[in-house]
Coordinates of C-alpha atoms in Angstrom, one line a residue:
X1 CA 0.3 0.3 -0.4
X2 CA 3.0 2.8 1.0
X3 CA 4.5 1.4 -2.4
X4 CA 0.9 2.1 -4.4
X5 CA 0.2 5.6 -2.6
X6 CA 4.0 6.2 -3.5
X7 CA 3.5 5.9 -6.8
X8 CA 0.7 8.1 -7.4
X9 CA 1.7 10.4 -5.2
X10 CA 4.4 10.8 -7.8
X11 CA 2.3 10.6 -10.9
X12 CA 0.3 13.6 -9.3
X13 CA 3.4 15.1 -8.6
X14 CA 4.4 14.8 -12.2
X15 CA 1.3 15.5 -14.0
X16 CA 0.9 18.2 -11.9
X17 CA 4.4 19.7 -12.5
X18 CA 3.8 19.2 -16.4
X19 CA 0.8 21.3 -15.5
X20 CA 2.2 24.2 -14.1
X21 CA 5.0 24.4 -17.0
X22 CA 3.4 23.5 -20.2
X23 CA 0.3 25.6 -19.1
X24 CA 1.3 29.0 -18.9
X25 CA 4.3 28.7 -20.9
X26 CA 2.6 30.1 -23.9
X27 CA 0.9 32.7 -22.2
X28 CA 4.4 33.6 -20.5
X29 CA 6.2 33.7 -23.4
X30 CA 4.3 35.7 -25.4
X31 CA 3.4 38.1 -22.2
X32 CA 7.3 38.4 -21.2
X33 CA 8.4 38.7 -25.5
X34 CA 5.4 41.7 -25.4
X35 CA 7.0 43.5 -22.2
X36 CA 10.7 42.6 -23.5
X37 CA 9.9 44.0 -26.7
X38 CA 8.3 47.4 -25.8
X39 CA 11.2 47.8 -23.0
X40 CA 13.9 47.2 -25.9
X41 CA 11.7 49.9 -27.6
X42 CA 11.8 52.0 -24.9
X43 CA 15.9 52.1 -24.6
X44 CA 16.3 52.2 -27.9
X45 CA 14.4 55.8 -28.4
X46 CA 16.1 57.1 -24.9
X47 CA 19.8 55.9 -27.3
X48 CA 18.2 57.7 -29.9
X49 CA 17.9 61.0 -28.0
X50 CA 21.0 60.4 -26.4
X51 CA 23.2 60.2 -29.4
X52 CA 21.7 63.4 -30.8
X53 CA 22.1 65.6 -27.6
X54 CA 25.0 66.7 -25.6
X55 CA 22.6 66.6 -22.2
X56 CA 19.4 64.7 -20.9
X57 CA 17.5 68.4 -20.6
X58 CA 14.8 68.0 -22.9
X59 CA 14.4 64.2 -22.4
X60 CA 11.2 64.8 -19.7
X61 CA 9.2 65.7 -23.4
X62 CA 10.3 62.0 -25.1
X63 CA 9.5 60.2 -22.2
X64 CA 5.5 62.2 -21.8
X65 CA 5.2 60.8 -25.4
X66 CA 6.3 57.0 -24.9
X67 CA 4.3 56.7 -22.1
X68 CA 1.2 57.8 -24.1
X69 CA 1.8 54.9 -26.3
X70 CA 2.5 52.2 -23.2
X71 CA 0.7 54.0 -19.9
X72 CA 1.4 50.1 -18.3
X73 CA 4.9 51.4 -17.4
X74 CA 6.8 54.1 -15.3
X75 CA 9.8 55.1 -16.4
X76 CA 12.4 56.9 -14.5
X77 CA 15.9 57.6 -15.8
X78 CA 18.9 58.8 -13.1
X79 CA 22.8 59.8 -13.3
X80 CA 25.0 57.5 -11.6
X81 CA 26.0 59.6 -8.8
X82 CA 21.9 59.3 -7.4
X83 CA 20.7 62.6 -9.2
X84 CA 16.9 62.0 -10.6
X85 CA 16.4 63.0 -13.9
X86 CA 12.9 61.8 -15.3
X87 CA 10.4 60.1 -13.4
X88 CA 7.2 59.5 -14.8
X89 CA 4.4 57.7 -15.3
X90 CA 4.4 56.4 -11.8
X91 CA 3.2 57.5 -8.3
X92 CA 6.1 57.4 -7.4
X93 CA 6.5 54.0 -5.2
X94 CA 10.2 52.2 -4.3
X95 CA 12.1 51.6 -7.3
X96 CA 13.7 48.2 -8.1
X97 CA 17.3 47.7 -6.6
X98 CA 19.0 47.1 -9.9
X99 CA 18.6 49.3 -13.3
X100 CA 16.7 47.7 -16.6
X101 CA 19.4 49.2 -18.3
X102 CA 21.6 51.8 -18.4
X103 CA 21.8 54.1 -21.2
X104 CA 24.8 55.1 -22.5
X105 CA 26.0 55.5 -26.4
X106 CA 29.8 54.8 -25.4
X107 CA 29.0 51.4 -24.0
X108 CA 25.6 49.8 -25.4
X109 CA 24.4 46.6 -24.2
X110 CA 24.8 43.5 -26.7
X111 CA 21.6 41.8 -24.8
X112 CA 19.7 45.2 -26.0
X113 CA 21.5 46.1 -28.9
X114 CA 22.7 43.1 -31.0
X115 CA 24.3 44.8 -33.4
X116 CA 26.8 46.8 -31.2
X117 CA 30.7 46.7 -32.5
X118 CA 32.9 44.9 -30.0
X119 CA 34.0 48.0 -28.4
X120 CA 30.4 49.1 -27.5
X121 CA 30.5 52.9 -28.8
X122 CA 27.3 53.1 -30.9
X123 CA 28.5 54.0 -34.7
X124 CA 25.8 56.9 -35.0
X125 CA 27.9 59.1 -32.0
X126 CA 29.8 61.2 -34.7
X127 CA 31.1 63.7 -32.4
X128 CA 33.8 65.5 -34.3
X129 CA 33.5 63.5 -37.5
X130 CA 31.5 64.1 -40.3
X131 CA 31.2 61.2 -41.7
X132 CA 29.7 57.9 -40.3
X133 CA 31.6 54.8 -40.1
X134 CA 28.9 53.0 -42.9
X135 CA 30.3 55.8 -45.8
X136 CA 33.3 56.0 -45.2
X137 CA 36.5 55.0 -46.5
X138 CA 38.7 52.3 -44.7
X139 CA 42.4 54.1 -45.7
X140 CA 43.7 56.6 -47.0
X141 CA 43.6 56.3 -51.0
X142 CA 44.6 60.6 -51.3
X143 CA 47.6 60.3 -49.4
X144 CA 46.3 63.6 -47.3
X145 CA 46.2 62.0 -44.8
X146 CA 49.5 61.1 -44.7
X147 CA 50.8 64.3 -45.6
X148 CA 48.7 66.1 -42.5
X149 CA 49.9 63.7 -40.2
X150 CA 53.5 64.5 -41.5
X151 CA 52.9 68.0 -40.9
X152 CA 51.3 68.2 -37.9
X153 CA 54.1 66.4 -36.2
X154 CA 56.3 69.0 -38.0
X155 CA 58.0 66.7 -40.3
X156 CA 58.7 67.8 -44.6
X157 CA 55.6 67.9 -46.1
X158 CA 54.9 69.3 -49.6
X159 CA 50.9 70.9 -50.1
X160 CA 48.5 68.6 -48.8
X161 CA 45.9 69.6 -51.1
X162 CA 43.0 69.3 -48.3
X163 CA 41.4 71.7 -50.7
X164 CA 40.5 69.3 -53.4
X165 CA 38.7 67.3 -50.8
X166 CA 35.1 67.7 -49.3
X167 CA 35.2 69.4 -46.1
X168 CA 33.2 66.1 -44.3
X169 CA 36.8 64.8 -45.0
X170 CA 38.8 67.3 -44.2
X171 CA 37.5 67.4 -40.8
X172 CA 37.1 63.6 -40.3
X173 CA 41.0 63.4 -41.2
X174 CA 41.7 66.0 -38.0
X175 CA 39.2 64.5 -35.3
X176 CA 41.0 60.9 -36.6
X177 CA 44.7 63.0 -36.2
X178 CA 43.3 64.1 -32.4
X179 CA 42.1 60.6 -32.0
X180 CA 46.0 59.6 -32.6
X181 CA 46.8 62.0 -30.0
X182 CA 44.9 60.4 -27.0
X183 CA 45.5 56.8 -28.3
X184 CA 49.8 58.2 -27.9
X185 CA 49.0 59.4 -24.5
X186 CA 47.2 55.8 -23.6
X187 CA 49.9 54.1 -24.7
X188 CA 53.1 56.0 -23.7
X189 CA 51.3 55.7 -20.1
X190 CA 51.7 51.9 -20.8
X191 CA 55.8 52.8 -21.9
X192 CA 54.4 51.3 -25.3
X193 CA 54.9 53.4 -29.0
X194 CA 52.5 55.5 -30.3
X195 CA 50.1 54.7 -33.3
X196 CA 49.0 55.6 -36.2
X197 CA 45.0 54.9 -37.3
X198 CA 43.3 54.2 -40.4
X199 CA 39.9 56.0 -40.9
X200 CA 38.1 53.0 -39.5
X201 CA 40.3 53.6 -36.2
X202 CA 42.4 49.9 -37.2
X203 CA 46.6 50.7 -36.3
X204 CA 48.5 51.2 -39.3
X205 CA 51.3 48.4 -37.6
X206 CA 55.0 49.0 -39.7
X207 CA 56.4 46.2 -40.7
X208 CA 59.2 47.3 -40.1
X209 CA 59.1 47.4 -36.6
X210 CA 57.3 44.9 -36.5
X211 CA 55.7 45.2 -33.5
X212 CA 55.2 42.3 -31.0
X213 CA 51.1 40.8 -31.0
X214 CA 51.4 41.1 -27.1
X215 CA 50.5 44.6 -27.9
X216 CA 47.6 44.6 -29.8
X217 CA 45.2 44.0 -26.6
X218 CA 46.8 47.5 -25.4
X219 CA 47.1 49.1 -28.7
X220 CA 43.0 47.7 -28.8
X221 CA 42.2 48.9 -25.7
X222 CA 44.1 52.1 -25.8
X223 CA 41.9 52.9 -29.0
X224 CA 38.6 52.4 -26.9
X225 CA 39.1 54.3 -24.5
X226 CA 40.9 56.9 -26.6
X227 CA 37.3 57.3 -28.6
X228 CA 35.2 57.4 -25.6
X229 CA 37.3 60.0 -24.0
X230 CA 37.4 62.2 -27.8
X231 CA 33.4 61.6 -27.6
X232 CA 32.2 62.1 -24.2
X233 CA 31.7 66.1 -24.4
X234 CA 28.9 65.2 -27.6
X235 CA 26.6 62.6 -25.6
X236 CA 24.9 63.1 -22.3
X237 CA 26.5 61.4 -19.4
X238 CA 25.3 57.6 -18.6
X239 CA 22.0 57.3 -17.3
X240 CA 20.3 54.1 -15.1
X241 CA 17.0 53.2 -16.7
X242 CA 14.1 51.9 -14.2
X243 CA 11.2 50.1 -16.4
X244 CA 8.6 48.7 -13.6
X245 CA 4.6 49.0 -13.6
X246 CA 3.3 52.1 -12.6
X247 CA 3.6 51.5 -9.0
X248 CA 7.2 51.0 -8.9
X249 CA 7.2 46.8 -9.0
X250 CA 8.0 44.7 -11.3
X251 CA 5.4 42.3 -12.0
X252 CA 4.6 38.8 -14.3
X253 CA 1.6 37.7 -14.9
X254 CA -0.1 34.9 -17.3
X255 CA -3.3 33.7 -17.8
X256 CA -4.1 29.9 -18.8
X257 CA -7.1 30.8 -20.4
X258 CA -8.3 28.9 -23.4
X259 CA -6.2 25.8 -22.0
X260 CA -9.1 24.6 -19.5
X261 CA -9.7 21.7 -21.9
X262 CA -6.1 20.2 -21.2
X263 CA -6.0 20.9 -17.0
X264 CA -9.5 19.1 -17.1
X265 CA -8.0 15.8 -19.6
X266 CA -4.6 16.1 -17.6
X267 CA -7.1 16.0 -14.0
X268 CA -9.2 13.0 -15.9
X269 CA -5.8 11.0 -16.4
X270 CA -4.4 11.5 -13.3
X271 CA -7.8 9.8 -11.9
X272 CA -8.5 7.5 -14.3
X273 CA -4.8 6.2 -13.7
X274 CA -5.1 6.1 -9.8
X275 CA -8.4 4.2 -9.7
X276 CA -6.7 2.2 -11.8
X277 CA -3.6 1.3 -10.0
X278 CA -5.8 1.2 -6.3
X279 CA -8.2 -0.6 -7.8
X280 CA -5.4 -3.6 -9.1
X281 CA -3.0 -3.2 -5.7
X282 CA -6.7 -3.5 -3.8
X283 CA -7.8 -7.0 -5.9
X284 CA -3.8 -8.0 -5.0
X285 CA -4.4 -7.5 -1.0
X286 CA -8.2 -9.0 -0.9
X287 CA -8.3 -12.0 -2.8
X288 CA -5.8 -13.6 -0.6
X289 CA -7.5 -12.6 2.6
X290 CA -10.6 -13.8 1.6
X291 CA -9.3 -16.7 0.8
X292 CA -8.4 -16.8 4.4
X293 CA -11.4 -16.0 5.5
X294 CA -13.3 -18.6 4.3
X295 CA -10.0 -20.9 5.0
X296 CA -10.8 -19.5 8.9
X297 CA -14.5 -20.1 8.5
X298 CA -14.0 -23.5 7.2
X299 CA -12.2 -23.7 10.3
X300 CA -13.9 -22.5 12.6
X301 CA -16.8 -24.6 11.2
X302 CA -15.0 -28.1 12.2
X303 CA -14.0 -28.6 8.9
X304 CA -10.3 -29.7 7.4
X305 CA -9.0 -25.9 7.0
X306 CA -7.3 -26.0 3.2
X307 CA -3.8 -24.2 2.6
X308 CA -3.6 -21.2 1.4
X309 CA -1.5 -20.3 -1.8
X310 CA 1.2 -18.2 -0.8
X311 CA 3.1 -16.3 -3.0
X312 CA 5.2 -13.1 -2.6
X313 CA 7.1 -12.1 0.2
X314 CA 5.1 -9.3 1.7
X315 CA 2.9 -9.1 4.9
X316 CA 0.0 -10.9 3.1
X317 CA 2.0 -13.9 2.0
X318 CA 3.3 -14.1 6.1
X319 CA 0.6 -14.2 7.1
X320 CA -0.8 -16.6 4.8
X321 CA 1.8 -18.7 5.6
X322 CA 1.4 -18.3 9.8
X323 CA -2.6 -20.0 9.0
X324 CA -1.0 -22.6 7.3
X325 CA 1.2 -23.1 9.8
X326 CA -1.5 -22.7 12.9
X327 CA -4.2 -24.5 10.6
X328 CA -2.0 -28.2 10.6
X329 CA -0.8 -27.5 14.0
X330 CA -4.3 -28.7 15.4
X331 CA -4.5 -32.3 13.3
X332 CA -0.5 -32.6 13.8
X333 CA -1.1 -31.9 17.9
X334 CA -4.4 -34.5 17.9
X335 CA -1.7 -36.9 16.8
X336 CA 0.4 -36.3 18.9
X337 CA -1.6 -36.2 21.8
X338 CA -3.3 -39.6 20.6
X339 CA 0.3 -41.2 20.3
X340 CA 1.3 -39.6 24.0
X341 CA -2.0 -40.9 25.2
X342 CA -1.4 -44.8 23.9
X343 CA 2.9 -44.7 24.8
X344 CA 2.1 -43.6 28.5
X345 CA -1.1 -46.1 28.3
X346 CA 1.1 -48.2 27.5
X347 CA 4.1 -47.2 29.6
X348 CA 1.7 -47.5 33.0
X349 CA 0.0 -50.7 31.8
X350 CA 2.9 -53.3 32.1
X351 CA 4.0 -52.5 35.8
X352 CA 0.1 -52.1 36.5
X353 CA -0.2 -54.9 34.8
X354 CA 2.2 -56.8 37.0
X355 CA 1.2 -55.4 40.5
X356 CA -2.2 -56.6 40.0
X357 CA -1.4 -60.0 38.4
X358 CA 0.5 -61.2 41.9
X359 CA -2.1 -59.3 44.1
X360 CA -4.6 -61.6 42.9
X361 CA -2.1 -64.6 43.1
X362 CA -1.3 -63.2 47.1
X363 CA -4.7 -63.1 47.4
X364 CA -5.6 -66.4 46.0
X365 CA -2.8 -68.1 48.4
X366 CA -0.7 -68.8 44.7
X367 CA 2.4 -66.4 45.6
X368 CA 3.5 -66.0 49.2
X369 CA 3.8 -62.2 50.6
X370 CA 7.7 -62.7 50.8
X371 CA 10.5 -60.5 50.4
X372 CA 11.2 -61.3 47.2
X373 CA 7.5 -60.5 46.0
X374 CA 8.0 -57.3 48.1
X375 CA 10.8 -56.8 46.1
X376 CA 9.6 -57.2 42.9
X377 CA 6.7 -54.8 44.0
X378 CA 9.0 -52.0 45.1
X379 CA 11.0 -52.1 42.0
X380 CA 7.7 -51.9 40.2
X381 CA 6.3 -49.3 41.9
X382 CA 10.0 -47.6 40.8
X383 CA 9.8 -47.8 37.4
X384 CA 6.3 -46.4 38.1
X385 CA 7.5 -43.2 39.7
X386 CA 10.2 -42.9 37.4
X387 CA 8.1 -42.3 34.0
X388 CA 6.0 -39.6 36.4
X389 CA 8.9 -37.8 37.1
X390 CA 9.7 -38.0 33.9
X391 CA 6.7 -36.2 32.5
X392 CA 6.7 -34.1 34.7
X393 CA 10.1 -33.0 34.1
X394 CA 9.2 -32.1 31.2
X395 CA 5.5 -30.7 32.1
X396 CA 8.0 -28.0 33.2
X397 CA 9.8 -27.5 30.9
X398 CA 7.3 -27.1 28.6
X399 CA 5.7 -24.2 30.8
X400 CA 9.3 -22.3 30.3
X401 CA 8.9 -22.9 35.0
X402 CA 12.1 -24.7 34.7
X403 CA 14.2 -23.1 37.1
X404 CA 18.2 -23.7 37.2
X405 CA 21.2 -23.0 40.1
X406 CA 24.0 -22.2 37.7
X407 CA 27.4 -22.5 38.9
X408 CA 31.1 -23.5 37.8
X409 CA 31.8 -27.1 37.5
X410 CA 34.6 -28.6 36.8
X411 CA 34.5 -30.9 33.9
X412 CA 37.0 -33.7 34.8
X413 CA 35.4 -34.1 39.0
X414 CA 31.5 -34.6 37.3
X415 CA 32.2 -36.8 34.6
X416 CA 34.1 -39.2 37.3
X417 CA 31.1 -38.6 39.5
X418 CA 29.0 -39.8 36.8
X419 CA 30.9 -42.4 35.8
X420 CA 30.9 -44.3 38.9
X421 CA 27.5 -44.3 39.9
X422 CA 27.3 -45.8 36.8
X423 CA 30.1 -48.1 36.4
X424 CA 28.5 -51.1 38.9
X425 CA 25.6 -51.5 35.8
X426 CA 28.3 -51.3 32.7
X427 CA 30.3 -54.0 34.3
X428 CA 27.0 -56.6 34.8
X429 CA 26.8 -55.5 31.2
X430 CA 30.1 -56.5 30.2
X431 CA 30.5 -52.4 29.2
X432 CA 33.8 -50.7 29.5
X433 CA 32.9 -47.2 30.2
X434 CA 35.4 -45.1 30.5
X435 CA 35.8 -41.3 30.8
X436 CA 38.4 -38.3 29.8
X437 CA 38.7 -34.8 30.8
X438 CA 40.9 -32.0 30.7
X439 CA 42.9 -30.6 33.8
X440 CA 41.3 -27.2 34.3
X441 CA 38.1 -27.1 32.4
X442 CA 35.1 -25.1 33.8
X443 CA 31.5 -25.6 32.6
X444 CA 29.0 -23.4 34.0
X445 CA 25.6 -25.8 33.9
X446 CA 23.2 -26.6 37.3
X447 CA 24.9 -29.6 38.6
X448 CA 21.5 -31.6 39.0
X449 CA 20.3 -30.7 35.9
X450 CA 23.6 -32.1 34.1
X451 CA 24.0 -34.6 36.6
X452 CA 20.1 -35.5 34.7
X453 CA 21.2 -35.0 31.1
X454 CA 24.1 -37.2 31.8
X455 CA 22.7 -40.0 33.2
X456 CA 19.6 -40.3 30.8
X457 CA 22.4 -40.4 28.0
X458 CA 24.7 -42.7 29.5
X459 CA 21.8 -44.7 30.4
X460 CA 20.9 -44.9 26.6
X461 CA 24.3 -45.6 26.1
X462 CA 24.4 -48.8 28.0
X463 CA 20.8 -50.1 27.1
X464 CA 22.1 -50.6 23.4
X465 CA 25.7 -51.9 23.9
X466 CA 26.7 -55.0 24.2
X467 CA 29.0 -57.1 26.0
X468 CA 32.6 -56.4 25.0
X469 CA 31.8 -53.0 23.7
X470 CA 32.2 -49.6 25.1
X471 CA 31.0 -46.5 26.1
X472 CA 33.1 -43.4 26.3
X473 CA 32.6 -40.2 28.4
X474 CA 34.9 -37.1 27.1
X475 CA 34.7 -33.3 27.8
X476 CA 36.6 -30.8 25.3
X477 CA 36.9 -27.1 25.1
X478 CA 35.4 -25.6 22.1
X479 CA 35.2 -21.6 21.5
X480 CA 32.1 -20.7 23.1
X481 CA 32.2 -22.6 26.3
X482 CA 32.4 -26.7 26.8
X483 CA 31.4 -29.7 24.4
X484 CA 30.9 -33.4 26.1
X485 CA 30.0 -36.2 23.9
X486 CA 28.8 -40.3 24.9
X487 CA 30.0 -41.9 22.7
X488 CA 29.5 -46.0 22.7
X489 CA 30.0 -48.9 20.3
X490 CA 26.8 -50.2 20.2
X491 CA 24.1 -51.1 17.4
X492 CA 23.2 -47.4 16.3
X493 CA 20.7 -46.3 14.3
X494 CA 19.6 -45.9 10.9
X495 CA 19.4 -42.5 9.2
X496 CA 15.5 -41.9 8.9
X497 CA 15.1 -42.7 12.2
X498 CA 17.7 -39.3 13.9
X499 CA 15.3 -36.5 13.5
X500 CA 13.2 -38.3 16.0
X501 CA 15.3 -39.2 18.5
X502 CA 14.4 -36.5 20.9
X503 CA 11.0 -37.1 20.1
X504 CA 8.8 -38.1 23.0
X505 CA 7.8 -41.9 23.3
X506 CA 10.0 -42.5 19.7
X507 CA 11.6 -45.3 20.2
X508 CA 13.5 -47.4 17.8
X509 CA 12.4 -50.7 19.3
X510 CA 9.0 -50.2 17.1
X511 CA 7.8 -53.4 18.6
X512 CA 7.9 -52.1 22.1
X513 CA 9.2 -55.1 23.3
X514 CA 10.7 -54.1 27.0
X515 CA 13.6 -55.9 27.1
X516 CA 16.1 -52.5 26.4
X517 CA 13.3 -51.0 29.2
X518 CA 12.5 -46.8 29.3
X519 CA 9.7 -43.7 29.5
X520 CA 11.0 -43.4 25.9
X521 CA 11.1 -39.8 27.3
X522 CA 14.6 -39.3 28.3
X523 CA 16.0 -37.7 25.3
X524 CA 13.0 -35.1 24.8
X525 CA 14.7 -34.5 29.0
X526 CA 17.7 -33.8 27.4
X527 CA 17.2 -31.7 24.6
X528 CA 14.9 -29.7 26.9
X529 CA 17.0 -29.4 29.7
X530 CA 20.3 -28.3 27.0
X531 CA 18.4 -25.7 25.6
X532 CA 17.7 -24.1 29.5
X533 CA 21.0 -24.2 29.9
X534 CA 21.2 -21.8 26.6
X535 CA 22.7 -24.7 25.0
X536 CA 22.2 -28.0 22.8
X537 CA 22.2 -31.7 22.1
X538 CA 23.0 -32.9 18.6
X539 CA 23.7 -36.6 17.8
X540 CA 25.2 -39.1 15.1
X541 CA 24.8 -42.5 14.7
X542 CA 25.2 -45.5 11.9
X543 CA 24.2 -48.7 11.8
X544 CA 26.4 -51.4 13.6
X545 CA 28.3 -48.5 14.3
X546 CA 27.6 -47.0 17.7
X547 CA 25.7 -43.4 19.0
X548 CA 27.2 -40.3 19.9
X549 CA 25.2 -37.6 21.3
X550 CA 27.2 -34.2 21.4
X551 CA 26.3 -31.7 24.6
X552 CA 27.2 -27.9 23.9
X553 CA 26.8 -25.8 27.3
X554 CA 27.9 -22.0 26.6
X555 CA 30.4 -20.3 28.7

């Protein structure tokens, strides 16, 4: 559900972003294009005024005429030192922190005037020149300019014949010579040699001197600076131009009128996708839930619950697995209960039958009440007590109420004590019983319960070991504690029986003969006691090669 919710949210956000960018784009572009075009026209009009005037004294009339065409504009001109030149079309509201443009014909903005030359000086500014650059000769073909330059530098020169040229051309030559003086002063300050200029303001490089090209940027900069210095008296000083709405705050608005069908279509698409995805996710979730509900209802009616099909690994799949396990457990528990009742009845029937038979015989006078009979009754009673004690231990362990008094125990002393307790029985059976433990090995365990574990394992080993064979008890260190093994060389067990060794009342003797004795719960108690210590017990066996039980105890 989280993934579906995230998917729908992401899709909705994407569609919203698309609407926010695509729908108003045309309107924004149109409105901004119109505003920019109007601003460029206003700037161009003011720039043309600056080219034809030496100051801003009479610009107010031009601004008023512009506002007649564009009443939604406020035009403010301010000198760079903060002097207000004109403020028209507004209510004296606050101005933006930065101007819209700078009106300066000697430093035009290439963004507003794309055709601006590299030195950013508007070609329409002539100053002392008479001929526009577009109609001016690029080089002096008459030699008059060179003659005038030599005469100015007081060099020997003949008649320059400037009277044969138009007055505008002669004026351009004299203005160019004045410009050369300004350029020469600039180069001198940079410790460079002066240069002569062509009528198009490019430097005449003397091939004889072979000027280094590293000087050319400096020459270009000096020419641009000299031209601005020469033309400055003929144009007004730069002015900051502020173009805003009448309140003085720049705004940009857009309108999505006419795009309603796009908004409606996009919303419909989002709705359809959201409903489809939610429906698919809901169906995927409710399908196994309906199956679980039907199985649970069948189970509550007393029928056999069918197994629910499990697919995937999400929470519902885990629920289905848990339900299948739960549904299978009652039948398994019922089988276990029946088997346990049968086993307990079998375990109790034999000794009780013996007692009943001997008591009837004694009552009928067929058997004397001698010490042998009393000893037999005592033996049978002890067997019954052993079965009851084992079942009680299992009940306590199952209830989680098994209490341990864990303390450090010397392994060698414990194994020696256990060996002595079972030595007599081993001798009667002709079985060799040995115990080995390294000196200093300490195990942490409840001494009574550990003794109970070892007694059960050794008793089980002796029960299935024949004359001349052996049982070995061995303790050793391991990485996180100690390990105790009880190994015999007896009959062993088949591989298919090993998983059931620790089951209650499971016996290798399928005929349930009493030849090997035992209650059938001893190894189940061993496993419960090992787990109560935080350890484990496992078994390895092979038919004809003996069996080894391994007890792992943590440190």
